[in-house]
Amino acid sequence: MIFKSRELRLLSLAIFALIIIFAFYTFEPLSLIRTPTAAKHTDPSAPDAVDTNTTALPDSADPSSKSQSSADPSDPSDPSNLAPSSSRERLDASNVVMVTASSGNRGMLGIPHLKEQVYENRMAYAIRHGYEFMWANISSYNLSHGEAIYWNKIPILQEAFIRYPEVEWVWWMDMDIIIMNQSLSMWDHVLSPEGMARNAVLDTVINKPGGGPSGWKTLPTYNCSEVNFMIASGGWGMNIGNFLMRRSDWSEWLLDLWIDPFYIDKFKVFPENDGWTHMYRHHPIVRKHTLCTNQRALNAYPDFNPLGDHWHPGDHSVHFAGCGGHERCPGEWAKYWKLKKSYEVPALVKQKLEDGTAEIENVKKGVGLPTGVNKDAVAR
């Protein structure tokens, strides 16, 4: 009887030891226990608070980017706070479409073979960096009430997003631009967090068309993931001859607003440019998602042009804005064509120029759109 009692005590001690060992190896501190998703909350009083537990689209009053971030935008120079919505690999893998448009006049600016040179210049750049290229016949996008042809830019942009559903950025360039530095990709130049920080112009007075301070400023700070529009600010304010627009609900909304009949009726001197300026000045939601760069980053001028900062060697491009039919345009264009950094023209581009198959003004409104798309999404 005593022997059995001793065995029971030993057995109890063994069981107790096993319990202690088991508890030691399976215990998880409360700080490591995952909080149930339903219990998470964000502070609605905090600026730009983001609830990471919801996938709802932005409020209709703020049609902002589909790729939102909860990063603190207080330090725009810190890339960790400004993580872009796309990775470097995605942008480098053909995530930009370059868009150009012209009217069918073969003698623009009085420069012989201008369009062939522009085609060579932009196709070489697009192939080098893996971008798409779209050259629209701007006359085919005429609006239904005889509006000035300048407004055709908006339906072309709308169609670019439809024709290239995989790209994130649509990059508009007027015809009168030469890419001077082919080695500089748009990612490294302005689209990466480092590029944005290097070229952003913050809390600075914007000039009005014609020059002189307008009384309103660029953003004091920004969040990289919320930047949906990039444009240069300079001597004559913002020139929409060269800008980038990111695919987002905000961009879709902006293009719809930009073509409003009120703007078409009101702005006659610099039609679509004045429309853009009006939106930026009077709509905080437009300013919130627009990053202004220094002028030379996106809109440097040739040295004879008094509109603003002039091109320097190494700058990305030069814009012959306002050149029109001026008698000095052909000579100035030829001068800068020689000043551009040399680059190899792909054999395919040479062949297309030689045999007349180059895609110059080949895109026409509504022709060749993907099946099933809503054509009402394009202004008419």
Coordinates of C-alpha atoms in Angstrom, one line a residue:
M1 CA 0.0 0.0 0.0
I2 CA 2.9 2.3 0.8
F3 CA 4.6 1.3 -2.5
K4 CA 1.5 2.2 -4.5
S5 CA 1.3 5.6 -2.8
R6 CA 4.9 6.3 -3.6
E7 CA 4.3 5.4 -7.2
L8 CA 1.4 7.7 -7.4
R9 CA 3.4 10.6 -6.0
L10 CA 6.2 10.0 -8.6
L11 CA 3.6 9.8 -11.4
S12 CA 2.0 13.1 -10.3
L13 CA 5.4 14.8 -10.2
A14 CA 6.1 13.5 -13.7
I15 CA 2.8 14.7 -15.1
F16 CA 3.3 18.1 -13.4
A17 CA 6.8 18.4 -15.0
L18 CA 5.4 17.6 -18.4
I19 CA 2.8 20.3 -18.0
I20 CA 5.5 22.8 -17.1
I21 CA 7.6 21.9 -20.2
F22 CA 4.6 22.0 -22.5
A23 CA 3.6 25.4 -21.3
F24 CA 7.1 26.8 -21.7
Y25 CA 7.4 25.8 -25.4
T26 CA 3.9 26.8 -26.4
F27 CA 3.4 30.1 -24.5
E28 CA 3.0 33.1 -26.8
P29 CA 3.3 36.6 -25.3
L30 CA 0.2 38.8 -25.6
S31 CA 2.3 41.3 -27.6
L32 CA 2.8 38.7 -30.4
I33 CA -0.8 37.6 -30.6
R34 CA -2.4 39.0 -33.8
T35 CA -5.2 41.4 -33.2
P36 CA -8.4 40.3 -35.0
T37 CA -8.9 42.3 -38.2
A38 CA -12.4 43.4 -37.1
A39 CA -10.8 45.0 -34.0
K40 CA -8.5 47.3 -36.0
H41 CA -9.4 51.0 -36.2
T42 CA -7.8 54.2 -37.6
D43 CA -8.0 57.5 -35.9
P44 CA -10.4 59.6 -38.0
S45 CA -9.0 62.8 -36.6
A46 CA -5.5 62.0 -37.9
P47 CA -4.5 63.7 -41.2
D48 CA -4.7 61.4 -44.3
A49 CA -5.7 58.5 -42.0
V50 CA -6.0 55.3 -44.0
D51 CA -8.0 52.2 -42.9
T52 CA -5.9 49.3 -44.2
N53 CA -8.8 46.9 -43.6
T54 CA -11.0 48.2 -46.4
T55 CA -10.8 48.0 -50.1
A56 CA -13.5 50.6 -50.8
L57 CA -12.9 53.2 -53.5
P58 CA -12.1 56.8 -52.4
D59 CA -15.0 59.1 -51.6
S60 CA -16.5 60.5 -54.7
A61 CA -15.6 64.0 -53.5
D62 CA -12.0 63.0 -53.6
P63 CA -11.4 60.9 -56.7
S64 CA -7.8 60.2 -55.7
S65 CA -5.3 57.5 -56.8
K66 CA -6.4 53.9 -56.6
S67 CA -3.0 53.1 -55.0
Q68 CA -3.1 54.9 -51.7
S69 CA -0.5 55.0 -49.0
S70 CA -0.5 55.7 -45.2
A71 CA 3.0 57.0 -45.4
D72 CA 3.7 60.3 -43.5
P73 CA 4.2 62.9 -46.2
S74 CA 6.0 65.3 -44.0
D75 CA 9.4 64.4 -45.4
P76 CA 9.3 64.2 -49.2
S77 CA 13.0 63.5 -49.5
D78 CA 12.6 60.2 -47.6
P79 CA 11.8 57.4 -50.2
S80 CA 10.6 55.1 -47.4
N81 CA 7.8 57.5 -46.7
L82 CA 7.0 58.0 -50.4
A83 CA 6.8 54.4 -51.7
P84 CA 5.3 54.6 -55.2
S85 CA 2.3 52.5 -56.2
S86 CA 4.4 50.6 -58.6
S87 CA 7.8 48.9 -58.3
R88 CA 10.8 49.8 -60.3
E89 CA 10.4 46.6 -62.3
R90 CA 6.8 47.4 -63.2
L91 CA 7.7 50.9 -64.5
D92 CA 10.7 49.7 -66.4
A93 CA 8.5 46.9 -68.0
S94 CA 6.6 49.1 -70.5
N95 CA 4.4 50.9 -68.0
V96 CA 4.5 54.2 -69.8
V97 CA 2.8 55.2 -73.0
M98 CA 4.3 58.3 -74.9
V99 CA 1.5 60.2 -76.7
T100 CA 2.0 62.7 -79.5
A101 CA -0.6 64.2 -81.8
S102 CA -0.5 66.3 -85.0
S103 CA -3.0 67.6 -87.6
G104 CA -1.9 66.1 -90.9
N105 CA 0.1 69.1 -92.1
R106 CA 3.4 67.8 -93.3
G107 CA 5.2 71.2 -93.0
M108 CA 4.7 72.0 -89.3
L109 CA 6.8 74.9 -88.1
G110 CA 8.2 75.2 -91.6
I111 CA 10.7 72.5 -90.7
P112 CA 11.4 69.9 -93.5
H113 CA 10.9 66.3 -92.5
L114 CA 9.9 67.4 -89.0
K115 CA 7.6 64.5 -88.4
E116 CA 10.1 61.9 -89.5
Q117 CA 12.7 63.3 -87.1
V118 CA 10.1 63.3 -84.3
Y119 CA 9.2 59.7 -85.1
E120 CA 12.9 58.6 -85.0
N121 CA 13.6 60.5 -81.8
R122 CA 10.6 59.2 -79.8
M123 CA 10.6 55.7 -81.2
A124 CA 14.3 55.3 -80.4
Y125 CA 13.5 56.4 -76.8
A126 CA 10.5 54.2 -76.4
I127 CA 12.3 51.1 -77.7
R128 CA 15.3 51.8 -75.5
H129 CA 13.2 52.1 -72.3
G130 CA 10.4 49.6 -73.1
Y131 CA 7.7 52.2 -73.4
E132 CA 4.6 52.2 -75.7
F133 CA 4.2 55.0 -78.3
M134 CA 1.0 56.4 -79.7
W135 CA 0.8 59.0 -82.4
A136 CA -2.7 60.4 -82.9
N137 CA -4.2 62.2 -85.8
I138 CA -5.6 65.1 -83.8
S139 CA -8.1 66.1 -86.5
S140 CA -9.9 62.8 -86.2
Y141 CA -10.7 63.8 -82.6
N142 CA -12.6 66.9 -83.4
L143 CA -15.4 67.6 -80.9
S144 CA -19.0 67.8 -82.0
H145 CA -19.6 71.6 -81.7
G146 CA -16.6 72.9 -83.6
E147 CA -14.4 73.5 -80.6
A148 CA -10.8 74.7 -81.1
I149 CA -8.5 71.8 -82.0
Y150 CA -6.5 72.3 -78.9
W151 CA -9.3 70.7 -76.8
N152 CA -8.8 67.5 -78.8
K153 CA -5.9 66.7 -76.5
I154 CA -8.4 65.6 -73.8
P155 CA -10.2 62.8 -75.8
I156 CA -6.8 61.6 -77.0
L157 CA -5.7 61.2 -73.4
Q158 CA -8.9 59.5 -72.5
E159 CA -8.4 57.0 -75.4
A160 CA -4.7 56.4 -74.5
F161 CA -5.8 55.0 -71.1
I162 CA -8.3 52.8 -73.0
R163 CA -5.9 51.6 -75.7
Y164 CA -3.2 50.7 -73.3
P165 CA -5.0 49.2 -70.2
E166 CA -1.8 47.9 -68.6
V167 CA 0.2 51.2 -68.5
E168 CA 0.2 53.3 -65.4
W169 CA 1.5 56.6 -66.8
V170 CA 0.4 58.5 -69.9
W171 CA 3.1 60.9 -71.0
W172 CA 1.9 63.7 -73.3
M173 CA 4.5 65.5 -75.5
D174 CA 3.7 68.2 -78.0
M175 CA 5.1 67.8 -81.5
D176 CA 7.7 70.6 -81.0
I177 CA 9.8 68.8 -78.5
I178 CA 13.2 67.1 -79.0
I179 CA 14.3 64.4 -76.5
M180 CA 17.9 65.6 -75.9
N181 CA 19.1 62.9 -73.5
Q182 CA 18.0 59.5 -74.5
S183 CA 19.8 57.7 -71.7
L184 CA 17.7 59.3 -69.0
S185 CA 14.6 57.2 -68.4
M186 CA 11.4 58.8 -67.0
W187 CA 11.6 56.5 -64.0
D188 CA 15.1 57.7 -63.0
H189 CA 14.3 61.3 -64.1
V190 CA 11.0 62.2 -62.4
L191 CA 8.8 59.1 -61.6
S192 CA 10.9 57.5 -58.9
P193 CA 10.7 58.8 -55.3
E194 CA 14.3 60.1 -55.8
G195 CA 13.4 61.7 -59.1
M196 CA 10.3 63.4 -57.6
A197 CA 12.3 64.7 -54.6
R198 CA 15.1 65.9 -56.9
N199 CA 12.9 67.9 -59.2
A200 CA 9.9 69.0 -57.1
V201 CA 9.2 72.7 -56.6
L202 CA 7.5 73.1 -53.2
D203 CA 5.7 76.0 -51.6
T204 CA 6.7 78.3 -54.5
V205 CA 4.6 81.0 -56.2
I206 CA 3.5 79.9 -59.7
N207 CA 3.7 82.5 -62.4
K208 CA 0.7 83.4 -64.5
P209 CA 0.5 83.1 -68.3
G210 CA 2.5 86.0 -69.6
G211 CA 4.8 86.1 -66.6
G212 CA 4.7 87.6 -63.1
P213 CA 3.5 86.0 -59.9
S214 CA -0.1 84.7 -59.8
G215 CA -0.5 84.8 -56.0
W216 CA -1.0 81.0 -55.7
K217 CA 1.6 78.4 -54.9
T218 CA 2.8 74.8 -55.5
L219 CA 2.2 72.2 -52.8
P220 CA 4.1 72.6 -49.6
T221 CA 4.6 68.9 -49.3
Y222 CA 3.5 65.7 -51.1
N223 CA 3.0 62.0 -50.9
C224 CA 4.6 60.1 -53.8
S225 CA 1.8 57.5 -54.0
E226 CA -0.8 60.3 -54.3
V227 CA 0.9 62.1 -57.2
N228 CA -1.3 61.7 -60.3
F229 CA -0.1 64.6 -62.4
M230 CA 3.4 66.0 -63.0
I231 CA 4.0 69.3 -64.8
A232 CA 6.7 71.9 -64.9
S233 CA 6.3 75.3 -63.4
G234 CA 8.3 78.2 -64.8
G235 CA 8.4 81.7 -66.3
W236 CA 5.0 81.6 -67.9
G237 CA 3.4 79.3 -65.3
M238 CA 2.5 75.7 -66.2
N239 CA 2.8 74.6 -69.8
I240 CA 0.9 71.5 -70.7
G241 CA 3.0 70.7 -73.7
N242 CA 4.9 68.1 -71.7
F243 CA 3.3 66.4 -68.7
L244 CA 2.6 63.0 -67.2
M245 CA -0.7 61.6 -65.9
R246 CA -1.2 58.5 -63.8
R247 CA -4.0 56.0 -64.2
S248 CA -6.4 56.6 -61.3
D249 CA -10.0 57.5 -60.5
W250 CA -8.8 61.1 -60.0
S251 CA -7.3 61.2 -63.6
E252 CA -10.6 59.9 -65.1
W253 CA -12.5 62.6 -63.1
L254 CA -10.0 65.3 -64.1
L255 CA -10.3 64.6 -67.8
D256 CA -14.0 64.7 -67.6
L257 CA -13.9 68.1 -65.8
W258 CA -11.2 69.5 -68.1
I259 CA -13.5 69.2 -71.2
D260 CA -16.4 71.0 -69.5
P261 CA -18.3 73.4 -71.9
F262 CA -17.7 76.2 -69.3
Y263 CA -14.0 76.0 -69.9
I264 CA -14.3 75.7 -73.7
D265 CA -16.5 78.8 -73.8
K266 CA -14.4 80.8 -71.4
F267 CA -10.8 80.2 -72.4
K268 CA -9.9 81.3 -76.0
V269 CA -6.3 82.5 -75.8
F270 CA -4.5 79.4 -74.5
P271 CA -7.6 77.2 -74.5
E272 CA -6.8 73.9 -72.8
N273 CA -3.8 75.4 -71.0
D274 CA -6.0 78.0 -69.4
G275 CA -8.5 75.4 -68.5
W276 CA -5.8 73.4 -66.7
T277 CA -4.6 76.5 -64.9
H278 CA -8.2 77.3 -63.8
M279 CA -8.7 73.8 -62.4
Y280 CA -5.4 74.0 -60.5
R281 CA -6.1 77.4 -59.0
H282 CA -9.7 76.8 -57.9
H283 CA -9.9 73.1 -57.0
P284 CA -7.9 72.0 -54.0
I285 CA -8.4 68.3 -55.1
V286 CA -6.5 69.1 -58.3
R287 CA -3.6 70.7 -56.4
K288 CA -3.4 67.9 -53.9
H289 CA -2.6 65.3 -56.6
T290 CA -0.4 67.5 -58.8
L291 CA 3.4 67.8 -58.4
C292 CA 5.1 70.7 -60.1
T293 CA 8.7 70.2 -61.2
N294 CA 11.4 72.8 -62.0
Q295 CA 11.0 74.0 -65.5
R296 CA 14.1 72.3 -66.9
A297 CA 13.0 68.9 -65.7
L298 CA 10.1 68.8 -68.2
N299 CA 9.8 72.0 -70.1
A300 CA 13.2 73.6 -70.9
Y301 CA 13.1 76.1 -73.7
P302 CA 15.7 76.9 -76.5
D303 CA 18.0 79.8 -75.7
F304 CA 16.1 82.3 -77.9
N305 CA 12.8 81.7 -76.2
P306 CA 11.9 84.3 -73.4
L307 CA 9.2 82.1 -71.9
G308 CA 11.4 80.7 -69.1
D309 CA 14.5 78.6 -68.2
H310 CA 16.6 77.5 -71.1
W311 CA 17.9 74.0 -71.9
H312 CA 21.3 73.0 -70.5
P313 CA 23.5 70.1 -71.7
G314 CA 22.3 66.9 -69.9
D315 CA 18.7 68.1 -69.6
H316 CA 16.1 65.6 -70.8
S317 CA 14.3 67.6 -73.5
V318 CA 13.8 71.0 -75.2
H319 CA 10.4 72.5 -76.1
F320 CA 10.0 74.9 -79.0
A321 CA 6.7 76.3 -77.5
G322 CA 5.4 79.4 -79.4
C323 CA 7.7 78.9 -82.3
G324 CA 4.8 78.6 -84.7
G325 CA 5.8 79.7 -88.2
H326 CA 8.6 82.0 -87.1
E327 CA 11.3 82.3 -89.7
R328 CA 14.1 81.3 -87.3
C329 CA 12.4 78.1 -86.2
P330 CA 13.9 75.8 -88.8
G331 CA 17.4 77.0 -88.0
E332 CA 17.0 76.8 -84.3
W333 CA 15.5 73.3 -84.5
A334 CA 18.4 72.1 -86.7
K335 CA 20.8 73.6 -84.1
Y336 CA 19.3 71.7 -81.2
W337 CA 18.9 68.5 -83.3
K338 CA 22.7 68.6 -83.6
L339 CA 23.2 69.4 -79.9
K340 CA 21.3 66.3 -78.6
K341 CA 23.3 63.4 -77.3
S342 CA 24.0 60.9 -80.0
Y343 CA 22.0 57.6 -79.9
E344 CA 21.6 54.5 -82.0
V345 CA 18.5 54.5 -84.1
P346 CA 17.0 50.9 -84.1
A347 CA 17.1 49.2 -87.5
L348 CA 13.3 48.7 -87.4
V349 CA 12.7 52.5 -87.1
K350 CA 15.1 53.2 -90.0
Q351 CA 13.3 50.6 -92.1
K352 CA 9.8 52.0 -91.4
L353 CA 11.0 55.5 -92.2
E354 CA 12.5 54.3 -95.5
D355 CA 9.5 52.3 -96.7
G356 CA 6.8 54.7 -95.5
T357 CA 5.3 52.5 -92.8
A358 CA 6.2 54.6 -89.8
E359 CA 3.3 55.0 -87.4
I360 CA 2.9 58.7 -87.9
E361 CA -0.6 60.0 -87.2
N362 CA -1.9 56.4 -87.6
V363 CA -4.2 56.4 -84.5
K364 CA -7.7 57.8 -85.2
K365 CA -10.5 58.3 -82.8
G366 CA -12.5 55.2 -82.0
V367 CA -10.6 53.0 -84.6
G368 CA -9.1 49.8 -83.3
L369 CA -10.2 50.2 -79.7
P370 CA -10.3 47.0 -77.6
T371 CA -13.6 45.1 -77.9
G372 CA -16.1 45.8 -75.2
V373 CA -14.8 49.2 -74.2
N374 CA -17.2 52.0 -73.3
K375 CA -16.7 54.5 -76.1
D376 CA -18.8 57.0 -74.1
A377 CA -15.8 57.4 -71.8
V378 CA -14.2 59.5 -74.6
A379 CA -15.4 63.1 -75.0
R380 CA -17.3 63.8 -78.3

